[in-house]
XYZ file of C-alpha atoms in Angstrom:
663
model
C 16.758 -41.816 -50.193
C 17.890 -39.214 -52.749
C 15.414 -37.783 -55.261
C 16.596 -36.102 -58.483
C 13.857 -33.915 -59.980
C 14.158 -32.830 -63.646
C 13.857 -29.128 -64.387
C 10.516 -27.756 -65.516
C 11.228 -25.041 -68.042
C 8.215 -23.688 -69.881
C 4.775 -24.551 -68.589
C 3.083 -22.505 -71.323
C 4.209 -24.881 -74.101
C 2.794 -28.021 -72.544
C -0.816 -29.086 -72.374
C 0.160 -32.041 -70.326
C 3.515 -33.421 -69.324
C 5.027 -36.482 -67.706
C 7.703 -36.415 -65.062
C 9.907 -39.400 -64.372
C 11.223 -39.848 -60.857
C 14.532 -41.692 -60.781
C 14.769 -43.496 -57.473
C 18.124 -44.936 -56.370
C 18.321 -47.069 -53.291
C 21.280 -49.378 -52.681
C 21.768 -49.958 -56.426
C 18.155 -50.847 -57.219
C 16.647 -49.103 -60.251
C 13.009 -48.324 -59.604
C 10.855 -46.237 -61.924
C 7.637 -44.455 -61.257
C 5.610 -42.404 -63.649
C 3.289 -39.745 -62.396
C 0.962 -37.777 -64.616
C 0.430 -34.182 -63.525
C -2.160 -32.065 -65.260
C -2.813 -28.403 -64.852
C -6.125 -27.097 -66.031
C -5.994 -24.426 -68.705
C -6.794 -21.179 -67.031
C -5.355 -17.732 -66.477
C -3.382 -17.613 -63.227
C -1.985 -14.115 -62.556
C 0.970 -14.331 -60.162
C 1.328 -10.986 -58.375
C 4.414 -9.969 -56.450
C 3.313 -7.088 -54.295
C 4.545 -5.417 -51.132
C 1.216 -3.842 -50.354
C -0.459 -5.586 -47.416
C -4.180 -5.891 -46.793
C -5.723 -4.779 -43.543
C -6.081 -8.419 -42.579
C -2.326 -8.869 -42.933
C -1.625 -5.671 -41.043
C -4.017 -6.407 -38.207
C -1.866 -8.970 -36.392
C 1.368 -6.923 -36.150
C -0.668 -3.832 -35.343
C -2.501 -5.551 -32.467
C 0.768 -6.972 -31.144
C 2.358 -3.503 -31.107
C -0.655 -1.958 -29.413
C -0.645 -4.761 -26.836
C 3.040 -4.133 -26.125
C 2.452 -0.391 -25.820
C -0.397 -1.140 -23.424
C 1.868 -3.282 -21.232
C 4.493 -0.549 -21.071
C 1.903 2.125 -20.300
C 0.442 -0.012 -17.520
C 3.912 -0.538 -16.059
C 4.737 3.174 -16.246
C 1.386 4.170 -14.787
C 1.705 1.615 -12.006
C 5.163 2.883 -11.193
C 4.448 6.598 -11.380
C 1.279 6.213 -9.313
C 3.426 4.764 -6.486
C 0.915 2.111 -5.505
C 1.406 0.622 -2.046
C 0.227 -2.744 -0.879
C 0.889 -5.393 1.739
C 2.206 -8.615 0.244
C 0.881 -10.588 3.204
C -2.695 -9.597 2.343
C -2.469 -9.466 -1.467
C -4.182 -12.163 -3.498
C -4.817 -12.853 -7.177
C -7.996 -14.736 -8.054
C -8.299 -15.800 -4.454
C -4.733 -17.190 -4.263
C -2.369 -15.757 -1.685
C 0.532 -13.900 -3.299
C 3.969 -14.422 -1.812
C 7.231 -12.746 -2.838
C 8.234 -15.983 -4.601
C 4.976 -15.952 -6.574
C 5.507 -12.328 -7.579
C 9.027 -13.090 -8.782
C 7.748 -15.997 -10.885
C 4.998 -13.843 -12.411
C 7.457 -11.049 -13.111
C 9.861 -13.517 -14.742
C 7.141 -14.587 -17.181
C 6.213 -10.959 -17.813
C 9.866 -10.083 -18.468
C 10.261 -12.871 -21.005
C 7.023 -11.936 -22.769
C 7.981 -8.267 -22.944
C 11.460 -9.190 -24.148
C 9.965 -11.209 -27.004
C 7.464 -8.493 -27.950
C 10.079 -5.731 -28.009
C 12.525 -7.935 -29.925
C 9.791 -8.672 -32.470
C 9.059 -4.963 -32.870
C 12.741 -4.111 -33.382
C 13.034 -6.874 -35.972
C 9.989 -5.519 -37.822
C 11.433 -1.993 -37.770
C 14.739 -3.200 -39.219
C 13.031 -5.254 -41.968
C 10.683 -2.413 -42.898
C 13.568 0.032 -43.007
C 15.668 -2.252 -45.211
C 12.674 -2.830 -47.491
C 12.142 0.901 -47.947
C 15.850 1.488 -48.516
C 16.159 -1.243 -51.154
C 13.153 -0.115 -53.198
C 14.236 3.525 -53.101
C 17.351 5.481 -53.939
C 19.191 4.980 -50.626
C 19.779 1.266 -51.150
C 21.362 -0.999 -48.581
C 24.887 -2.149 -47.890
C 25.561 -5.756 -46.970
C 26.451 -4.637 -43.471
C 22.977 -3.102 -43.134
C 21.517 -6.589 -43.012
C 22.695 -6.746 -39.400
C 20.506 -3.802 -38.422
C 18.341 -5.916 -36.146
C 21.397 -7.229 -34.321
C 22.653 -3.672 -33.926
C 19.363 -2.695 -32.287
C 19.636 -5.374 -29.587
C 23.376 -5.935 -29.079
C 25.580 -2.944 -28.240
C 28.793 -4.759 -29.167
C 27.428 -5.421 -32.674
C 26.434 -1.755 -32.976
C 29.966 -0.641 -32.045
C 31.742 -3.196 -34.230
C 29.588 -2.418 -37.279
C 30.057 1.310 -36.815
C 33.807 0.712 -36.749
C 33.497 -1.295 -39.980
C 31.551 1.528 -41.641
C 34.198 4.006 -40.559
C 36.927 1.860 -42.088
C 34.958 1.393 -45.322
C 33.581 4.894 -45.833
C 35.539 7.180 -43.504
C 34.043 9.967 -41.442
C 33.015 11.855 -44.543
C 31.209 8.832 -45.909
C 29.396 8.280 -42.630
C 28.233 11.860 -42.303
C 25.839 13.057 -39.665
C 23.287 10.431 -40.663
C 25.754 7.618 -39.993
C 26.695 9.149 -36.654
C 23.053 9.586 -35.685
C 22.339 6.015 -36.718
C 25.170 4.735 -34.522
C 23.935 6.720 -31.521
C 20.389 5.489 -32.050
C 21.300 1.818 -32.480
C 23.702 1.931 -29.526
C 21.027 3.533 -27.330
C 18.477 0.952 -28.451
C 20.787 -1.981 -27.765
C 21.793 -0.707 -24.329
C 18.154 -0.093 -23.448
C 17.300 -3.595 -24.652
C 19.895 -5.026 -22.275
C 18.395 -2.960 -19.453
C 14.807 -3.864 -20.315
C 14.638 -6.616 -17.697
C 16.157 -4.349 -15.059
C 13.670 -1.610 -15.960
C 10.644 -3.903 -15.634
C 12.022 -5.262 -12.360
C 12.447 -1.726 -11.090
C 8.836 -0.984 -11.946
C 7.294 -4.330 -11.101
C 9.104 -5.882 -8.139
C 7.559 -4.657 -4.875
C 10.281 -2.774 -3.078
C 10.343 -1.953 0.578
C 10.651 1.758 1.163
C 10.091 4.396 3.786
C 7.205 6.656 2.821
C 6.696 9.623 2.529
C 10.000 10.735 1.046
C 12.074 13.198 3.006
C 13.570 14.759 -0.095
C 12.747 16.876 -1.910
C 11.061 18.864 0.814
C 7.437 19.687 0.174
C 4.434 20.795 2.184
C 2.463 17.785 0.985
C 5.049 15.342 2.337
C 5.359 17.294 5.579
C 1.615 17.014 6.058
C 1.747 13.254 5.484
C 4.603 12.860 7.973
C 2.811 14.779 10.732
C 0.381 12.851 12.931
C -1.566 14.044 15.959
C -2.915 11.660 18.579
C -4.527 11.955 21.986
C -2.007 12.705 24.707
C -1.488 9.886 27.189
C -1.066 10.720 30.893
C 0.604 8.617 33.578
C -1.911 7.853 36.316
C -0.088 5.465 38.610
C 2.958 3.225 39.097
C 3.040 -0.260 40.605
C 5.573 -3.034 40.956
C 3.209 -5.995 40.845
C 5.228 -7.488 37.986
C 8.087 -8.037 40.483
C 5.695 -9.745 42.882
C 4.489 -11.970 40.011
C 8.098 -12.961 39.365
C 8.559 -13.756 43.075
C 5.333 -15.741 43.146
C 6.604 -17.807 40.219
C 9.703 -18.660 42.295
C 8.350 -19.302 45.813
C 4.584 -19.241 45.451
C 2.125 -17.088 47.397
C 2.601 -15.720 50.878
C 4.990 -13.229 52.465
C 8.022 -14.850 50.833
C 6.805 -13.757 47.414
C 7.175 -10.119 48.535
C 10.623 -10.844 49.936
C 11.598 -12.379 46.589
C 10.238 -9.339 44.722
C 12.244 -6.922 46.880
C 15.412 -9.003 46.495
C 14.985 -9.062 42.698
C 14.518 -5.294 42.535
C 17.532 -4.730 44.816
C 19.819 -6.890 42.713
C 18.758 -5.262 39.427
C 19.418 -1.820 40.905
C 23.087 -2.583 41.416
C 23.445 -3.727 37.818
C 22.296 -0.395 36.405
C 24.952 1.478 38.406
C 27.611 -0.096 36.187
C 26.402 1.932 33.184
C 27.204 5.304 34.753
C 30.909 5.363 33.880
C 30.124 4.681 30.225
C 27.557 7.487 30.124
C 30.036 9.995 31.567
C 33.052 8.745 29.587
C 35.138 11.548 28.023
C 34.410 10.332 24.487
C 30.656 10.261 25.067
C 28.627 12.987 23.402
C 26.817 15.313 25.732
C 23.069 14.993 25.931
C 20.557 12.280 26.617
C 22.045 8.780 26.755
C 19.990 5.629 27.013
C 20.625 2.483 29.040
C 18.727 -0.487 27.563
C 17.011 -2.609 30.176
C 14.875 -5.729 30.203
C 11.496 -5.862 28.488
C 12.277 -3.258 25.805
C 12.601 -0.506 28.367
C 15.199 2.237 28.605
C 16.511 4.446 31.387
C 17.912 7.694 29.978
C 20.186 10.244 31.641
C 21.279 13.702 30.566
C 25.061 13.627 31.010
C 25.506 17.379 30.655
C 26.941 18.319 34.067
C 25.031 21.166 35.674
C 26.315 21.612 39.194
C 24.800 18.928 41.402
C 21.512 18.593 39.477
C 20.785 15.720 37.111
C 17.779 14.766 34.967
C 16.646 11.244 34.069
C 13.616 9.684 32.466
C 12.228 6.235 31.635
C 10.958 4.904 28.309
C 8.685 1.967 27.615
C 9.061 1.195 23.913
C 5.874 -0.878 24.044
C 3.975 2.422 23.875
C 5.596 3.121 20.497
C 4.386 -0.261 19.261
C 0.906 0.499 20.616
C 0.931 3.854 18.819
C 1.995 2.200 15.561
C -0.698 -0.459 15.775
C -3.320 2.212 16.506
C -2.219 4.259 13.482
C -2.125 1.084 11.397
C -5.769 0.447 12.232
C -7.035 4.009 11.932
C -4.495 5.862 9.821
C -4.243 6.565 6.080
C -4.042 3.799 3.476
C -0.256 3.598 3.388
C -0.213 3.282 7.201
C -2.676 0.387 7.058
C -0.542 -1.374 4.437
C 2.732 -0.767 6.253
C 4.903 -3.235 8.096
C 7.093 -0.768 9.971
C 7.440 2.790 11.203
C 10.336 5.203 11.553
C 10.573 8.726 12.837
C 10.016 10.766 15.967
C 7.085 10.426 18.336
C 6.113 12.443 21.384
C 5.848 10.116 24.386
C 4.560 11.038 27.827
C 7.379 9.962 30.169
C 8.055 10.227 33.911
C 11.113 12.333 34.641
C 13.077 12.682 37.864
C 15.127 15.774 38.678
C 17.628 15.222 41.488
C 19.710 17.836 43.290
C 22.153 16.964 46.083
C 23.871 19.315 48.528
C 26.239 18.870 51.489
C 24.588 18.669 54.919
C 24.985 21.553 57.335
C 25.918 21.219 60.950
C 22.284 21.378 62.092
C 20.965 18.585 59.893
C 23.734 16.000 59.989
C 22.036 12.595 59.624
C 23.172 9.492 61.457
C 26.459 8.082 60.194
C 26.445 5.521 57.383
C 22.662 5.682 56.950
C 20.441 6.248 53.882
C 17.104 7.675 54.923
C 13.990 8.438 52.858
C 11.537 11.054 54.070
C 10.227 14.565 53.759
C 7.449 14.052 51.177
C 5.506 17.018 49.887
C 2.062 16.227 48.494
C 1.132 19.665 47.209
C 0.687 20.094 43.475
C 3.106 23.004 43.441
C 6.015 21.511 45.385
C 6.524 17.814 44.688
C 9.678 16.611 46.394
C 11.160 13.669 48.230
C 14.260 13.971 50.400
C 16.911 11.286 50.792
C 19.698 11.869 53.293
C 23.138 10.232 53.417
C 25.010 10.106 56.695
C 28.750 10.728 57.029
C 31.101 7.889 56.104
C 34.564 8.092 57.588
C 35.949 5.246 55.500
C 35.051 7.090 52.322
C 35.962 10.518 53.727
C 32.414 11.680 53.109
C 30.683 14.234 55.306
C 27.067 13.503 54.362
C 24.560 14.894 51.868
C 20.892 15.540 51.287
C 19.188 14.958 47.913
C 15.867 16.442 46.786
C 13.995 14.432 44.127
C 11.041 15.740 42.153
C 8.878 13.841 39.654
C 6.895 15.278 36.815
C 5.698 14.197 33.380
C 7.150 15.399 30.084
C 6.224 14.916 26.448
C 9.570 13.822 25.118
C 10.500 13.388 21.414
C 11.902 9.892 20.866
C 13.313 8.813 17.500
C 13.330 5.177 16.465
C 12.706 2.689 13.693
C 10.410 -0.264 13.990
C 10.109 -3.090 11.513
C 9.157 -5.847 13.950
C 9.390 -7.533 16.313
C 10.895 -4.836 18.557
C 11.912 -1.192 18.501
C 15.408 -0.532 17.159
C 17.609 2.508 16.821
C 16.132 4.340 19.792
C 17.476 7.862 19.698
C 17.235 10.700 22.173
C 18.274 14.062 20.771
C 20.768 12.659 18.277
C 22.261 10.258 20.780
C 21.545 6.645 21.563
C 21.979 3.550 19.451
C 23.182 4.667 16.050
C 19.945 6.158 14.769
C 20.416 8.452 11.744
C 20.584 12.062 12.787
C 18.228 13.203 10.017
C 15.350 11.404 11.757
C 15.519 13.801 14.671
C 14.160 17.354 14.301
C 16.489 20.171 15.233
C 16.434 21.844 18.650
C 14.248 19.272 20.397
C 13.458 19.942 24.014
C 11.079 18.053 26.291
C 7.788 19.778 27.030
C 6.958 19.619 30.744
C 3.333 18.977 31.638
C 1.632 20.742 34.553
C 2.091 18.955 37.880
C -0.829 16.928 39.115
C -1.808 14.998 42.209
C -0.988 11.834 40.279
C 2.639 12.959 40.161
C 2.693 13.438 43.939
C 1.134 10.029 44.512
C 3.577 8.349 42.175
C 6.527 10.008 43.898
C 5.272 8.774 47.247
C 4.846 5.241 45.889
C 8.414 5.417 44.588
C 9.672 6.429 48.020
C 7.803 3.559 49.672
C 9.234 1.071 47.191
C 12.779 2.388 47.676
C 12.454 2.382 51.478
C 11.336 -1.253 51.403
C 14.495 -2.139 49.486
C 17.078 -0.406 51.729
C 17.589 -3.271 54.153
C 17.710 -5.788 51.305
C 20.281 -3.706 49.420
C 22.356 -3.370 52.585
C 22.251 -7.104 53.069
C 23.721 -7.738 49.632
C 26.893 -5.840 50.616
C 28.710 -7.999 53.156
C 31.269 -6.028 55.154
C 30.028 -2.732 53.762
C 26.851 -0.669 53.614
C 24.596 0.865 51.004
C 25.721 4.315 52.085
C 29.404 3.512 51.568
C 28.742 1.680 48.303
C 26.866 4.612 46.747
C 29.453 7.132 47.979
C 32.310 5.083 46.502
C 30.395 4.853 43.199
C 30.054 8.655 43.227
C 33.767 9.136 43.871
C 34.646 6.749 41.029
C 32.275 8.663 38.745
C 33.988 11.922 39.652
C 37.310 10.467 38.482
C 35.706 9.468 35.166
C 34.122 12.897 34.714
C 36.239 15.651 36.314
C 33.516 18.201 35.571
C 31.824 17.208 38.825
C 32.928 19.749 41.428
C 32.455 17.483 44.453
C 31.472 14.021 45.591
C 28.056 15.412 46.419
C 27.550 16.565 42.811
C 28.394 13.142 41.388
C 26.277 11.462 44.088
C 23.203 13.053 42.479
C 23.658 10.897 39.382
C 24.152 7.752 41.471
C 20.979 8.327 43.502
C 18.940 9.449 40.501
C 19.728 6.441 38.300
C 18.864 4.086 41.152
C 15.429 5.639 41.569
C 14.805 6.077 37.847
C 15.558 2.393 37.331
C 12.720 1.553 39.721
C 10.339 3.669 37.610
C 11.583 1.948 34.450
C 10.858 -1.557 35.764
C 7.474 -0.532 37.186
C 4.132 -1.021 35.447
C 2.725 2.229 34.087
C -0.995 2.797 34.125
C -1.811 5.341 31.412
C -5.027 7.091 30.434
C -5.880 9.327 27.454
C -6.111 13.029 28.112
C -9.631 14.415 27.598
C -8.376 17.610 25.962
C -4.731 17.500 24.918
C -3.173 16.208 21.704
C 0.414 15.146 20.988
C 2.161 15.829 17.678
C 4.469 13.238 16.119
C 6.818 14.410 13.369
C 8.310 13.183 11.137
C 6.817 9.703 10.751
C 7.643 7.470 7.790
C 6.056 4.124 7.048
C 7.739 1.008 5.728
C 5.618 -0.157 2.816
C 5.966 -2.342 -0.249
C 5.331 -0.291 -3.331
C 5.733 -0.065 -7.064
C 7.830 2.303 -9.069
C 11.406 3.572 -8.827
C 12.759 4.385 -5.408
C 16.334 5.586 -5.872
C 17.633 8.046 -8.463
C 19.349 5.372 -10.556
C 16.081 3.435 -10.582
C 14.314 6.463 -12.030
C 17.020 6.667 -14.701
C 16.768 3.000 -15.637
C 12.982 3.266 -15.719
C 13.343 5.629 -18.696
C 14.191 2.550 -20.771
C 10.474 1.823 -20.969
C 9.812 5.337 -22.274
C 12.504 4.842 -24.923
C 10.846 1.693 -26.234
C 7.459 3.399 -26.188
C 8.858 5.781 -28.809
C 10.212 2.858 -30.867
C 6.903 1.025 -30.710
C 5.023 4.165 -31.724
C 7.371 4.499 -34.713
C 6.666 0.894 -35.683
C 2.927 1.581 -35.558
C 3.579 4.552 -37.836
C 5.412 2.308 -40.327
C 2.525 -0.152 -40.331
C -0.268 2.405 -40.748
C 1.454 4.863 -43.076
C 3.173 2.589 -45.595
C 0.895 -0.427 -45.292
C 3.459 -2.803 -46.700
C 4.911 -6.102 -45.621
C 8.670 -6.503 -45.204
C 10.328 -7.542 -48.450
C 10.435 -11.325 -48.723
C 13.843 -11.124 -50.400
C 15.346 -10.222 -47.017
C 15.540 -13.875 -46.051
C 18.634 -15.831 -47.041
C 16.790 -18.173 -49.409
C 14.881 -15.375 -51.143
C 18.022 -13.277 -51.498
C 19.758 -16.215 -53.197
C 16.786 -16.571 -55.568
C 16.805 -12.841 -56.330
C 20.532 -12.945 -57.032
C 20.073 -15.992 -59.255
C 17.716 -14.116 -61.618
C 19.819 -10.959 -61.727
C 22.501 -10.178 -64.301
C 26.072 -10.329 -63.168
C 26.809 -7.482 -60.776
C 30.120 -5.691 -61.122
C 30.422 -5.040 -57.392
C 30.589 -8.753 -56.684
C 33.145 -9.381 -59.415
C 36.237 -10.988 -57.937
C 34.506 -12.125 -54.754
C 34.297 -15.771 -53.821
C 32.316 -17.705 -51.286
C 35.122 -17.347 -48.797
C 36.344 -13.827 -49.569
C 34.196 -10.789 -50.310
C 35.955 -7.903 -51.996
C 35.796 -4.453 -50.449
C 33.934 -3.163 -53.508
C 31.085 -5.532 -52.673
C 31.042 -4.274 -49.069
C 30.842 -0.628 -50.083
C 28.273 -1.088 -52.869
C 24.591 -0.451 -52.392
C 22.053 -3.069 -53.388
C 18.493 -2.737 -54.576
C 15.597 -4.886 -55.651
C 13.790 -3.996 -58.860
C 10.994 -5.394 -60.994
C 12.310 -7.672 -63.724
C 9.233 -7.235 -65.917
C 7.990 -10.802 -65.688
C 6.438 -10.835 -62.261
C 9.494 -11.193 -60.042
C 12.210 -9.007 -58.574
C 15.916 -9.075 -59.210
C 18.858 -7.943 -57.168
C 21.076 -5.231 -58.610
C 23.802 -2.892 -57.444
C 24.649 0.738 -58.031
C 27.888 -0.021 -59.911
C 26.823 -1.527 -63.201
C 23.025 -1.412 -63.166
C 22.249 2.243 -62.644
C 20.196 2.490 -65.830
C 17.811 -0.136 -64.516
C 16.990 1.620 -61.251
C 13.352 2.576 -60.913
C 13.051 6.271 -60.171
C 9.298 6.463 -60.332
C 8.729 7.598 -56.759
C 6.141 10.330 -57.203
C 3.327 10.065 -54.642
C 5.377 7.802 -52.325
C 4.715 9.913 -49.305
C 0.978 9.485 -49.689
C 1.346 6.225 -47.823
C -0.343 3.821 -50.248
C 2.587 2.973 -52.524
C 0.492 3.182 -55.753
C 3.324 4.156 -58.063
C 5.804 1.904 -56.355
C 3.456 -1.021 -56.703
C 3.177 -0.358 -60.426
C 6.852 -1.139 -60.774
C 6.992 -4.042 -58.311
C 3.747 -5.907 -59.002
C 4.138 -8.702 -61.500
C 2.189 -8.489 -64.725
C 3.055 -11.880 -66.177
C 0.409 -14.485 -66.826
C 1.229 -18.149 -66.778
C -1.084 -20.405 -68.662
C -1.302 -24.160 -68.904
C -3.890 -26.123 -70.685
C -5.045 -29.507 -69.722
């Protein structure tokens, strides 16, 4: 249906009037007469930019709400809040990473809308002020809002201005405007990334290593009660044998056979430890049950040092600190750094036998225990072996406890990256303090008892180990392993020197697979440094995240400027800035010279370079004019404009016309 309404020209000359509606539908001619009456009264129609406080309240509250969101995000990020996602809840509902991402997605969209709305208001206010003052506005300025949110529009429009006005026409103001709009648009693109950087919980190691500070050093240093090794037992091997054959003597036979077989397997790691390309220092051999046997491969005559590590003690330490430590430790899900562990260490020295103490040929014998607290030693003798061209040797083994710095990272379920003095399994070197050396603890009777228990266990295995070597003997097997090791590492001066490593790793393996019974020291403490905790936290973590987080600060300044526009000028954006209103304003204006020659499809360059204004037309409306042919009509009455209430400006823009109609 198409309706054709007649024009209503002069309401003041009619007391009452009749309008005919011509209705055309498929050729039918229908008529309807409607009588419209307007009561005679004075109806002042005011066209004013000034806004009441009621009109200003909504945009003001929206800006303050947006500023509040940004301040909360910045505060949350700068405060570096830490929390455990697994125990975090909102209104009693468990929060998962998926839930947090969904919430953050909604927050991002809301913030995007609020900031976009603020930038649109700033552009409309600015254009309004330009068009009612001397500066005026070019047609290209109507894309100001797009320039503030799209960097490609900002660059293209700046290029257009340069082509239209040249560098001189742009001036420093044009250059500053380009920089500002480009910065705003880039920041708007990065707004989501900035809020994600602040809001998404990020896993991080805390405290930070860099920059160095005393406060961080204090947080990374932890002291705990020193743990001492009381006794060793191999009941776990008996339990494994019992699982195979049940109770009775055969369970012990099975336990000894299992220990004997595992001992041979660890001998295969020696050549890798002493390989020419291996760094000198402590090297670890991973074993079953998260245990490690470590050997110092620095050749020192015929003396070698080894120790055993149970990584379960690191887990126990972490869980204890998680229960009793600072807040970030309680909220953590992992630990990284260097801890001081009390470990059993064997020192083995071998020497050739003399003519007076030559043991029986092809025999390995354990004996010569010393139970004093000042001289803890166990002697193992090797008889001559003609097949291996070996004349015999005697090895002295001592056991004592050391507090040894062990570096690692732990993020469940097991310890990774175990590192002994910058060597091991790829652990970053910066985790390990410089110049680390084990701290030997005073010898105790417990050490002597443990050494004796080790000797008993090894003696019980000799016949079983011999039996595994058909056509050979344990003596010959160990001597051949020592000779092969000497070929791998020529630094060994003799077969006896390399034999020390073979004997030591066999015995240290038995300590590694044993069960350790530990007790806290009544007086001594152990220092662990540095320790860093894996936590989920807010705020930037990397340097580029700090840089992108500045986007929020940038928009805080923009929002504050928008609040200033609202409170200082107290005006609403000009309604002529919409397409429909601009067409109406142009319809009431005289012909503008700048548009002359332009058509709907082609706009002349003169129209692009002209400035346009809105001015009071004297009958209660505004008209659009340019600075080419309408200069005499420009309103220059701007005194008092900076007072913020627009009194004089309103005098020129408020309509004074009265429209009357009598019934």
